[in-house]
Amino acid sequence: MSLCALLVVVAATDGQGARETLATAGLEVSGPLSDGELQAMASALDALPAKWRALPAGQHVRLALDDTRAPTATGIAEPEWSGDDFQLRPQLGHATYRDGSLDDDARRALWRARAVVHVLLSRWDDVEHWSLTPTWRRTNGWLLPFERPLSLSEHSLNQASTAWARPRGAVSAKLDFLTFAEAALVPVTSLATDDLLRCQDFTRLRALGALLGQPWAPGACPAFDEWVRLDELEHLEVLLVQASGRAPESLFGHLLVRPVWKTSLGPSFDTAIQFAAITAPKAGPAHLAKGLFGGYSIGVFTISMTDLLREKLSGEQRTMTRWKLSLSKAEMRRFLERAWEFERRGKFAYAFFSDNCATLLVWMLESALDDPTLVRWPGFITSPGGVLDELFRARRADGARLLTPLFPSFESTERVARRDDARRRVLEDSLALSVSTLRDEDPTRRAAAYVELAHRTRARPDPALFEWWALSARVERAAADRALHSLRELEDELIETSPVDLERLWAERLQSLERESVLQQQMMLLDRESFQDELRRRANKRAPTAVEAKEQAELESTLALFTQVTTAQGALVSEVFPDGSADAFLEAERAASIAEEVPPVTRSLPVSGHWRTGLGAGLWRRDDGTVTPVVQLDEAGLLELLGEQRLRGLGGPVGVRMLEGSLTLAPSLRQPEIVQSHFTLVAFDSIARAVPPAPRWKDHLGFGFEAATDFRAWRSQHTLYGGAGWVLAHVQSAYARNLLALGVGPAVWAAVDGRGVMPVGGVSTRLVARVALQREWPSSLRLEARHQSLWGPGRAMHELRADAALEWVVAWGGRPRVLVRPTVSVTAEPTLARLNAAAVLMLEPAESLADVFRVPHRGPR
């Protein structure tokens, strides 16, 4: 019932009649309540569905007003109950901006009516347990004690101050349910339409209606409807921003959602939904710890596609792959409702492994899908690739996958530059162009080369030069993008370290978003980048050093060169190549992009390298020549080695291992013997080719590092804790299907043997080779060998390790099912004449175990 309708009924009844009406519901009132207050309380019964307008059989409640107590904004005590008495207080002030818009009499009537709703539904919730159902708890992320590891008490994942109908709702799922029911069943209706509860809390209104047996249907909400454009909405895409070694938080990748409309209003108006943590500039050494274990907040932001592409493709240089969600119109609307709500009333604790962008996506899909069981919280450790694996495996009732790939990807300008520079070199050979400084890293020398080539172009206007100049502009754009990103990082370096109150800034942001009518008048789009820009604006900055000023000048020269090249290209197109077709060039570029993606995709495994498990058995040859049977278990949070091709993977030239371990046991009647084990906290390898205009020799350089523990029962220093790093020289074929990399670098470990723990350090050498075998699947022969010489106080160790493996993909039903991996490992300490070897046959599902034995769906008969 609306407040206006409530006041009409108030005028039509008297206090005694109101008491009698309340008595029929099992409610008794006491205390100095006015006739108007009593009438409002009686009228609240009509706001409830008929089934819940009286207390459960045999129950009786007294609503007692104690006017000697201090008034409250709601006229309700906290705690509300004293035995079977519901404690009322004098009402003064307002609890939210909504009731703050009413006059004193209307506000008093509102809260007395809401008290009745609270009482009745509280007693019924004790019987029906609405607030304990997943339907309600997922609306604000309520967790029960021990529902997740380290979750010791009931709490909500949503920490926004604006997430509740009134602050009391933040205490428990039950009070959240009751306070929201008050606001939903007895709403304030005198506000602007976009500020009404029905236009701001869609998900909880649906949940409340479903629980009370009174289905809710949305009405017209101008601001939301204008954004969603449901009739024009075609589909939703999940965007996977590829993993990167540029920052620790980017090693797992990142997820966003992109609504796609049939007709676009323009890139600046089309939006994407991103889930991003907010961190202070120059967060310092504590940044990593806070990111891993909590200390930052994550929110939902709408960002224009223009800003998104600039941030990810140009600034961070990370390609985004695209995945279509198979959702109905109703499900798409519910997902976008959730995004709308969370941007305005969502703030969540961020932890790198457990509460991140992937967690938020799962949560939002749970609320949107007709069948919430299609998605689930993947576990204590949640990663973007792992969640996409789960969505890919999920199937609708008709057998269709919930997630399917789309092409082409949104490519980073670096990736485009590599492809275009290769094409540019082909044209240079055919045109006999040879300018030695064209790929010089000094932008001044490159600028002179472009001036010379512009003169040559005018003198000999070969039609192929039209394409060469277009390709050159795209190559220089990648360089300019990197320069612009570096300038921003340099600006961050100039920020003087000072405490930044992120919580206060979050509160200011949420307050700005709470009043939708004001937000629309201001035409605000508060994305994450604008939030970060605000942090930079408020920070104090120091003057740059001489070195920083020189770097800044060089970066600005790169930006000026891009302007020079595009200006020269424009002049040549209009004056020398007026018949050149930009449309034909762009269409050829799109075709080249798709052609580059299709070969690795068609032979890639359909899952990422997240949460891999392998089990195997074999034989171990000891130093004394005896042979012992062994079993081996491999587990990995993320394992993608150099050259591996996986549909949601990192790409062949990049390898990542995180939370990856292996345990080899020799069975025994007494106690299994641990033969060897290792655990990798994090390891990263990159043999990606250099980005033009870097010299070609840089195409053959890369790097790698690892932080790990390693145990070998027979080794003189049987346990090592620490890490190593390498500079890699490499050669590779397309997509790194065939590769050879040799690296050398430092190694620093804490060594454990019978004499205790001692630091050791030295040199580590590494060889990695991969040879592709099958054309249709990424089977391969792989060799990895390492040699390290370590020295410490009174200790020395020289170790050689080599692992040779055949990884063969077994497929049936048109899909890869199992990875068969026979492996031979040899470890030697030549100075001690120690040699151990093991041969193990490992088996690993290429998909989930459920999918391995699934019969391919053939559609309805």
Short mmCIF file of N, CA and C in Angstrom, two decimals, residues 230-366:
data_model
loop_
_atom_site.label_atom_id
_atom_site.label_comp_id
_atom_site.label_asym_id
_atom_site.label_seq_id
_atom_site.Cartn_x
_atom_site.Cartn_y
_atom_site.Cartn_z
N LEU A 230 15.60 -2.57 -23.32
CA LEU A 230 15.39 -4.02 -23.39
C LEU A 230 14.97 -4.48 -24.78
N ASP A 231 14.16 -3.71 -25.47
CA ASP A 231 13.73 -4.11 -26.81
C ASP A 231 14.90 -4.18 -27.78
N GLU A 232 15.92 -3.36 -27.54
CA GLU A 232 17.07 -3.32 -28.42
C GLU A 232 18.21 -4.23 -27.96
N LEU A 233 18.09 -4.76 -26.75
CA LEU A 233 19.17 -5.56 -26.17
C LEU A 233 19.29 -6.90 -26.90
N GLU A 234 20.48 -7.16 -27.43
CA GLU A 234 20.69 -8.37 -28.23
C GLU A 234 21.24 -9.52 -27.39
N HIS A 235 22.31 -9.28 -26.67
CA HIS A 235 22.87 -10.31 -25.81
C HIS A 235 23.86 -9.67 -24.84
N LEU A 236 24.34 -10.47 -23.88
CA LEU A 236 25.38 -10.05 -22.95
C LEU A 236 26.64 -10.85 -23.24
N GLU A 237 27.76 -10.16 -23.22
CA GLU A 237 29.05 -10.82 -23.42
C GLU A 237 29.88 -10.71 -22.15
N VAL A 238 30.56 -11.80 -21.81
CA VAL A 238 31.59 -11.76 -20.78
C VAL A 238 32.92 -11.49 -21.49
N LEU A 239 33.64 -10.50 -21.02
CA LEU A 239 34.95 -10.17 -21.57
C LEU A 239 36.03 -10.65 -20.61
N LEU A 240 36.95 -11.45 -21.11
CA LEU A 240 38.08 -11.91 -20.31
C LEU A 240 39.31 -11.11 -20.71
N VAL A 241 39.76 -10.24 -19.82
CA VAL A 241 40.99 -9.49 -20.05
C VAL A 241 42.15 -10.43 -19.76
N GLN A 242 42.99 -10.63 -20.76
CA GLN A 242 44.03 -11.63 -20.64
C GLN A 242 45.00 -11.32 -19.50
N ALA A 243 45.51 -12.40 -18.91
CA ALA A 243 46.46 -12.25 -17.81
C ALA A 243 47.72 -11.54 -18.29
N SER A 244 48.37 -10.89 -17.36
CA SER A 244 49.56 -10.10 -17.68
C SER A 244 50.52 -10.14 -16.51
N GLY A 245 51.81 -10.02 -16.81
CA GLY A 245 52.81 -9.94 -15.74
C GLY A 245 53.14 -8.53 -15.34
N ARG A 246 52.37 -7.55 -15.83
CA ARG A 246 52.67 -6.15 -15.54
C ARG A 246 52.47 -5.81 -14.06
N ALA A 247 51.52 -6.48 -13.41
CA ALA A 247 51.25 -6.21 -12.00
C ALA A 247 50.76 -7.50 -11.35
N PRO A 248 51.00 -7.70 -10.05
CA PRO A 248 50.59 -8.95 -9.41
C PRO A 248 49.10 -9.24 -9.55
N GLU A 249 48.26 -8.20 -9.47
CA GLU A 249 46.82 -8.42 -9.52
C GLU A 249 46.32 -8.81 -10.90
N SER A 250 47.18 -8.73 -11.93
CA SER A 250 46.74 -9.06 -13.29
C SER A 250 47.13 -10.47 -13.72
N LEU A 251 47.73 -11.27 -12.83
CA LEU A 251 48.21 -12.59 -13.22
C LEU A 251 47.08 -13.57 -13.52
N PHE A 252 45.91 -13.39 -12.93
CA PHE A 252 44.78 -14.30 -13.15
C PHE A 252 43.89 -13.84 -14.30
N GLY A 253 44.07 -12.62 -14.79
CA GLY A 253 43.13 -12.08 -15.77
C GLY A 253 42.02 -11.32 -15.05
N HIS A 254 41.06 -10.84 -15.82
CA HIS A 254 40.01 -9.99 -15.26
C HIS A 254 38.74 -10.16 -16.08
N LEU A 255 37.58 -10.08 -15.44
CA LEU A 255 36.30 -10.27 -16.11
C LEU A 255 35.47 -8.99 -16.10
N LEU A 256 34.77 -8.75 -17.21
CA LEU A 256 33.79 -7.68 -17.32
C LEU A 256 32.59 -8.25 -18.08
N VAL A 257 31.51 -7.48 -18.10
CA VAL A 257 30.33 -7.86 -18.87
C VAL A 257 29.96 -6.70 -19.78
N ARG A 258 29.66 -7.04 -21.03
CA ARG A 258 29.32 -6.03 -22.03
C ARG A 258 27.92 -6.27 -22.57
N PRO A 259 26.97 -5.37 -22.32
CA PRO A 259 25.67 -5.47 -22.99
C PRO A 259 25.82 -5.06 -24.47
N VAL A 260 25.21 -5.83 -25.35
CA VAL A 260 25.29 -5.53 -26.78
C VAL A 260 23.88 -5.24 -27.29
N TRP A 261 23.71 -4.05 -27.85
CA TRP A 261 22.41 -3.64 -28.37
C TRP A 261 22.38 -3.74 -29.89
N LYS A 262 21.20 -3.90 -30.45
CA LYS A 262 21.06 -4.00 -31.90
C LYS A 262 21.47 -2.71 -32.58
N THR A 263 21.13 -1.61 -31.97
CA THR A 263 21.53 -0.31 -32.50
C THR A 263 22.34 0.41 -31.43
N SER A 264 23.49 0.92 -31.82
CA SER A 264 24.38 1.58 -30.87
C SER A 264 24.13 3.07 -30.87
N LEU A 265 24.20 3.66 -29.68
CA LEU A 265 24.11 5.12 -29.56
C LEU A 265 25.47 5.77 -29.76
N GLY A 266 26.50 4.93 -29.94
CA GLY A 266 27.86 5.45 -30.10
C GLY A 266 28.75 4.90 -29.01
N PRO A 267 30.06 4.73 -29.28
CA PRO A 267 30.96 4.10 -28.30
C PRO A 267 30.96 4.77 -26.94
N SER A 268 30.78 6.08 -26.90
CA SER A 268 30.81 6.77 -25.61
C SER A 268 29.56 6.51 -24.79
N PHE A 269 28.49 6.01 -25.43
CA PHE A 269 27.24 5.76 -24.72
C PHE A 269 27.05 4.28 -24.42
N ASP A 270 27.57 3.40 -25.29
CA ASP A 270 27.53 1.98 -24.98
C ASP A 270 28.43 1.71 -23.79
N THR A 271 27.98 0.84 -22.91
CA THR A 271 28.69 0.67 -21.64
C THR A 271 29.12 -0.77 -21.44
N ALA A 272 30.06 -0.94 -20.55
CA ALA A 272 30.46 -2.25 -20.04
C ALA A 272 30.34 -2.19 -18.52
N ILE A 273 30.22 -3.35 -17.93
CA ILE A 273 30.08 -3.46 -16.47
C ILE A 273 31.36 -4.09 -15.95
N GLN A 274 32.08 -3.34 -15.15
CA GLN A 274 33.33 -3.87 -14.63
C GLN A 274 33.26 -4.02 -13.11
N PHE A 275 34.01 -5.00 -12.64
CA PHE A 275 34.10 -5.29 -11.21
C PHE A 275 35.54 -5.01 -10.82
N ALA A 276 35.75 -3.95 -10.06
CA ALA A 276 37.12 -3.49 -9.87
C ALA A 276 37.37 -3.07 -8.44
N ALA A 277 38.57 -3.36 -7.96
CA ALA A 277 39.01 -2.92 -6.64
C ALA A 277 39.58 -1.51 -6.75
N ILE A 278 39.37 -0.73 -5.72
CA ILE A 278 39.91 0.62 -5.65
C ILE A 278 41.10 0.61 -4.70
N THR A 279 42.24 1.07 -5.21
CA THR A 279 43.44 1.14 -4.38
C THR A 279 44.00 2.56 -4.45
N ALA A 280 44.68 2.94 -3.41
CA ALA A 280 45.27 4.27 -3.37
C ALA A 280 46.53 4.32 -4.23
N PRO A 281 46.84 5.48 -4.84
CA PRO A 281 48.10 5.60 -5.57
C PRO A 281 49.28 5.38 -4.64
N LYS A 282 50.33 4.74 -5.17
CA LYS A 282 51.54 4.47 -4.39
C LYS A 282 51.19 3.78 -3.08
N ALA A 283 50.53 2.63 -3.21
CA ALA A 283 50.07 1.94 -2.01
C ALA A 283 51.22 1.37 -1.18
N GLY A 284 52.42 1.21 -1.77
CA GLY A 284 53.57 0.77 -1.01
C GLY A 284 53.62 -0.73 -0.84
N PRO A 285 54.57 -1.23 -0.02
CA PRO A 285 54.78 -2.66 0.14
C PRO A 285 53.55 -3.40 0.67
N ALA A 286 52.70 -2.71 1.41
CA ALA A 286 51.52 -3.37 1.97
C ALA A 286 50.48 -3.68 0.90
N HIS A 287 50.65 -3.14 -0.31
CA HIS A 287 49.66 -3.32 -1.37
C HIS A 287 49.39 -4.80 -1.65
N LEU A 288 50.45 -5.59 -1.79
CA LEU A 288 50.29 -7.00 -2.12
C LEU A 288 49.58 -7.76 -1.01
N ALA A 289 49.99 -7.50 0.24
CA ALA A 289 49.36 -8.19 1.37
C ALA A 289 47.89 -7.83 1.48
N LYS A 290 47.56 -6.55 1.32
CA LYS A 290 46.16 -6.14 1.40
C LYS A 290 45.34 -6.75 0.27
N GLY A 291 45.95 -6.85 -0.92
CA GLY A 291 45.24 -7.45 -2.03
C GLY A 291 44.98 -8.92 -1.84
N LEU A 292 45.93 -9.62 -1.22
CA LEU A 292 45.78 -11.06 -1.03
C LEU A 292 44.81 -11.40 0.09
N PHE A 293 44.89 -10.66 1.21
CA PHE A 293 44.19 -11.08 2.41
C PHE A 293 43.06 -10.14 2.83
N GLY A 294 42.75 -9.14 2.04
CA GLY A 294 41.68 -8.21 2.38
C GLY A 294 42.25 -6.90 2.86
N GLY A 295 41.51 -5.85 2.65
CA GLY A 295 41.97 -4.52 3.00
C GLY A 295 41.52 -3.51 1.97
N TYR A 296 41.15 -3.99 0.79
CA TYR A 296 40.59 -3.15 -0.25
C TYR A 296 39.11 -3.50 -0.44
N SER A 297 38.42 -2.62 -1.13
CA SER A 297 37.02 -2.86 -1.47
C SER A 297 36.89 -3.00 -2.98
N ILE A 298 35.90 -3.77 -3.39
CA ILE A 298 35.61 -3.95 -4.81
C ILE A 298 34.18 -3.51 -5.06
N GLY A 299 33.95 -2.92 -6.21
CA GLY A 299 32.62 -2.44 -6.54
C GLY A 299 32.27 -2.73 -7.98
N VAL A 300 31.04 -2.39 -8.34
CA VAL A 300 30.55 -2.55 -9.70
C VAL A 300 30.49 -1.16 -10.32
N PHE A 301 31.05 -1.01 -11.52
CA PHE A 301 31.11 0.28 -12.19
C PHE A 301 30.63 0.12 -13.62
N THR A 302 29.82 1.05 -14.10
CA THR A 302 29.57 1.11 -15.53
C THR A 302 30.61 2.05 -16.13
N ILE A 303 31.18 1.59 -17.23
CA ILE A 303 32.23 2.35 -17.90
C ILE A 303 31.90 2.39 -19.37
N SER A 304 32.12 3.51 -20.01
CA SER A 304 31.86 3.58 -21.44
C SER A 304 32.82 2.68 -22.18
N MET A 305 32.37 2.12 -23.30
CA MET A 305 33.24 1.25 -24.07
C MET A 305 34.48 2.01 -24.56
N THR A 306 34.32 3.27 -24.83
CA THR A 306 35.48 4.08 -25.23
C THR A 306 36.54 4.06 -24.14
N ASP A 307 36.12 4.31 -22.89
CA ASP A 307 37.06 4.33 -21.78
C ASP A 307 37.63 2.94 -21.51
N LEU A 308 36.79 1.91 -21.65
CA LEU A 308 37.25 0.54 -21.40
C LEU A 308 38.34 0.15 -22.39
N LEU A 309 38.10 0.39 -23.67
CA LEU A 309 39.08 0.03 -24.68
C LEU A 309 40.37 0.82 -24.49
N ARG A 310 40.24 2.09 -24.10
CA ARG A 310 41.43 2.90 -23.85
C ARG A 310 42.21 2.34 -22.65
N GLU A 311 41.49 1.94 -21.61
CA GLU A 311 42.15 1.47 -20.40
C GLU A 311 42.82 0.11 -20.61
N LYS A 312 42.10 -0.84 -21.20
CA LYS A 312 42.61 -2.21 -21.29
C LYS A 312 43.48 -2.43 -22.53
N LEU A 313 42.98 -2.03 -23.69
CA LEU A 313 43.70 -2.33 -24.93
C LEU A 313 44.88 -1.40 -25.15
N SER A 314 44.72 -0.13 -24.78
CA SER A 314 45.79 0.85 -25.03
C SER A 314 46.68 1.05 -23.82
N GLY A 315 46.08 1.26 -22.64
CA GLY A 315 46.88 1.53 -21.45
C GLY A 315 47.58 0.30 -20.92
N GLU A 316 46.80 -0.75 -20.60
CA GLU A 316 47.38 -1.96 -20.01
C GLU A 316 47.88 -2.92 -21.07
N GLN A 317 47.52 -2.71 -22.34
CA GLN A 317 47.94 -3.57 -23.45
C GLN A 317 47.57 -5.02 -23.20
N ARG A 318 46.29 -5.25 -22.91
CA ARG A 318 45.79 -6.60 -22.63
C ARG A 318 44.59 -6.87 -23.54
N THR A 319 44.72 -7.88 -24.37
CA THR A 319 43.64 -8.28 -25.27
C THR A 319 42.47 -8.82 -24.46
N MET A 320 41.25 -8.60 -24.95
CA MET A 320 40.04 -9.11 -24.30
C MET A 320 39.35 -10.10 -25.22
N THR A 321 39.21 -11.35 -24.77
CA THR A 321 38.44 -12.33 -25.52
C THR A 321 36.97 -12.21 -25.12
N ARG A 322 36.09 -12.67 -26.01
CA ARG A 322 34.65 -12.44 -25.85
C ARG A 322 33.90 -13.77 -25.73
N TRP A 323 32.90 -13.78 -24.83
CA TRP A 323 32.11 -14.99 -24.58
C TRP A 323 30.65 -14.60 -24.44
N LYS A 324 29.79 -15.22 -25.22
CA LYS A 324 28.37 -14.89 -25.20
C LYS A 324 27.65 -15.70 -24.14
N LEU A 325 26.88 -15.01 -23.30
CA LEU A 325 26.03 -15.68 -22.31
C LEU A 325 24.68 -16.01 -22.96
N SER A 326 24.27 -17.25 -22.83
CA SER A 326 22.99 -17.69 -23.39
C SER A 326 21.89 -17.40 -22.37
N LEU A 327 21.32 -16.19 -22.44
CA LEU A 327 20.31 -15.75 -21.48
C LEU A 327 19.05 -15.32 -22.23
N SER A 328 17.90 -15.52 -21.59
CA SER A 328 16.65 -15.01 -22.14
C SER A 328 16.56 -13.51 -21.88
N LYS A 329 15.57 -12.87 -22.50
CA LYS A 329 15.37 -11.43 -22.28
C LYS A 329 15.16 -11.13 -20.80
N ALA A 330 14.34 -11.97 -20.15
CA ALA A 330 14.05 -11.74 -18.73
C ALA A 330 15.32 -11.88 -17.90
N GLU A 331 16.15 -12.88 -18.21
CA GLU A 331 17.39 -13.07 -17.46
C GLU A 331 18.37 -11.93 -17.70
N MET A 332 18.44 -11.44 -18.93
CA MET A 332 19.32 -10.30 -19.20
C MET A 332 18.87 -9.09 -18.42
N ARG A 333 17.55 -8.86 -18.36
CA ARG A 333 17.05 -7.71 -17.60
C ARG A 333 17.42 -7.85 -16.13
N ARG A 334 17.25 -9.06 -15.57
CA ARG A 334 17.55 -9.24 -14.15
C ARG A 334 19.04 -9.04 -13.88
N PHE A 335 19.90 -9.45 -14.82
CA PHE A 335 21.34 -9.23 -14.63
C PHE A 335 21.65 -7.74 -14.62
N LEU A 336 21.06 -7.00 -15.55
CA LEU A 336 21.33 -5.56 -15.61
C LEU A 336 20.70 -4.83 -14.42
N GLU A 337 19.58 -5.34 -13.92
CA GLU A 337 19.03 -4.79 -12.67
C GLU A 337 20.06 -4.91 -11.56
N ARG A 338 20.70 -6.07 -11.49
CA ARG A 338 21.69 -6.31 -10.45
C ARG A 338 22.87 -5.35 -10.59
N ALA A 339 23.31 -5.15 -11.82
CA ALA A 339 24.42 -4.22 -12.04
C ALA A 339 24.03 -2.81 -11.62
N TRP A 340 22.81 -2.39 -11.97
CA TRP A 340 22.29 -1.07 -11.60
C TRP A 340 22.28 -0.90 -10.09
N GLU A 341 21.82 -1.93 -9.38
CA GLU A 341 21.74 -1.86 -7.91
C GLU A 341 23.13 -1.82 -7.29
N PHE A 342 24.01 -2.71 -7.74
CA PHE A 342 25.32 -2.81 -7.10
C PHE A 342 26.17 -1.57 -7.35
N GLU A 343 26.00 -0.91 -8.49
CA GLU A 343 26.77 0.31 -8.70
C GLU A 343 26.36 1.37 -7.69
N ARG A 344 25.08 1.38 -7.33
CA ARG A 344 24.57 2.41 -6.42
C ARG A 344 24.56 1.98 -4.96
N ARG A 345 24.47 0.69 -4.72
CA ARG A 345 24.36 0.21 -3.35
C ARG A 345 25.21 -1.03 -3.14
N GLY A 346 26.43 -1.02 -3.68
CA GLY A 346 27.29 -2.18 -3.53
C GLY A 346 28.73 -1.79 -3.21
N LYS A 347 29.27 -2.36 -2.16
CA LYS A 347 30.69 -2.23 -1.81
C LYS A 347 31.06 -3.51 -1.08
N PHE A 348 32.07 -4.21 -1.58
CA PHE A 348 32.36 -5.55 -1.09
C PHE A 348 33.83 -5.67 -0.74
N ALA A 349 34.12 -6.49 0.26
CA ALA A 349 35.51 -6.73 0.63
C ALA A 349 36.20 -7.48 -0.52
N TYR A 350 37.41 -7.03 -0.84
CA TYR A 350 38.17 -7.64 -1.93
C TYR A 350 39.31 -8.48 -1.36
N ALA A 351 39.45 -9.69 -1.89
CA ALA A 351 40.61 -10.53 -1.62
C ALA A 351 40.96 -11.23 -2.93
N PHE A 352 42.23 -11.21 -3.28
CA PHE A 352 42.66 -11.63 -4.61
C PHE A 352 42.17 -13.03 -4.97
N PHE A 353 42.27 -13.99 -4.06
CA PHE A 353 41.94 -15.37 -4.39
C PHE A 353 40.47 -15.71 -4.19
N SER A 354 39.79 -15.04 -3.28
CA SER A 354 38.45 -15.52 -2.89
C SER A 354 37.31 -14.57 -3.21
N ASP A 355 37.52 -13.27 -3.15
CA ASP A 355 36.44 -12.30 -3.37
C ASP A 355 36.92 -11.29 -4.40
N ASN A 356 36.62 -11.56 -5.65
CA ASN A 356 37.17 -10.77 -6.73
C ASN A 356 36.14 -10.60 -7.84
N CYS A 357 36.59 -10.20 -9.01
CA CYS A 357 35.66 -9.96 -10.12
C CYS A 357 34.88 -11.21 -10.48
N ALA A 358 35.52 -12.38 -10.42
CA ALA A 358 34.84 -13.63 -10.78
C ALA A 358 33.74 -13.97 -9.77
N THR A 359 34.00 -13.71 -8.49
CA THR A 359 33.00 -13.96 -7.45
C THR A 359 31.76 -13.12 -7.68
N LEU A 360 31.97 -11.83 -7.99
CA LEU A 360 30.84 -10.94 -8.22
C LEU A 360 30.02 -11.37 -9.44
N LEU A 361 30.69 -11.82 -10.49
CA LEU A 361 29.96 -12.28 -11.67
C LEU A 361 29.07 -13.47 -11.34
N VAL A 362 29.60 -14.43 -10.60
CA VAL A 362 28.80 -15.60 -10.21
C VAL A 362 27.60 -15.17 -9.39
N TRP A 363 27.81 -14.30 -8.45
CA TRP A 363 26.74 -13.83 -7.57
C TRP A 363 25.64 -13.15 -8.38
N MET A 364 26.03 -12.30 -9.32
CA MET A 364 25.04 -11.60 -10.13
C MET A 364 24.26 -12.56 -11.03
N LEU A 365 24.95 -13.57 -11.57
CA LEU A 365 24.26 -14.54 -12.41
C LEU A 365 23.29 -15.40 -11.60
N GLU A 366 23.66 -15.72 -10.37
CA GLU A 366 22.74 -16.50 -9.52
C GLU A 366 21.40 -15.80 -9.39
#
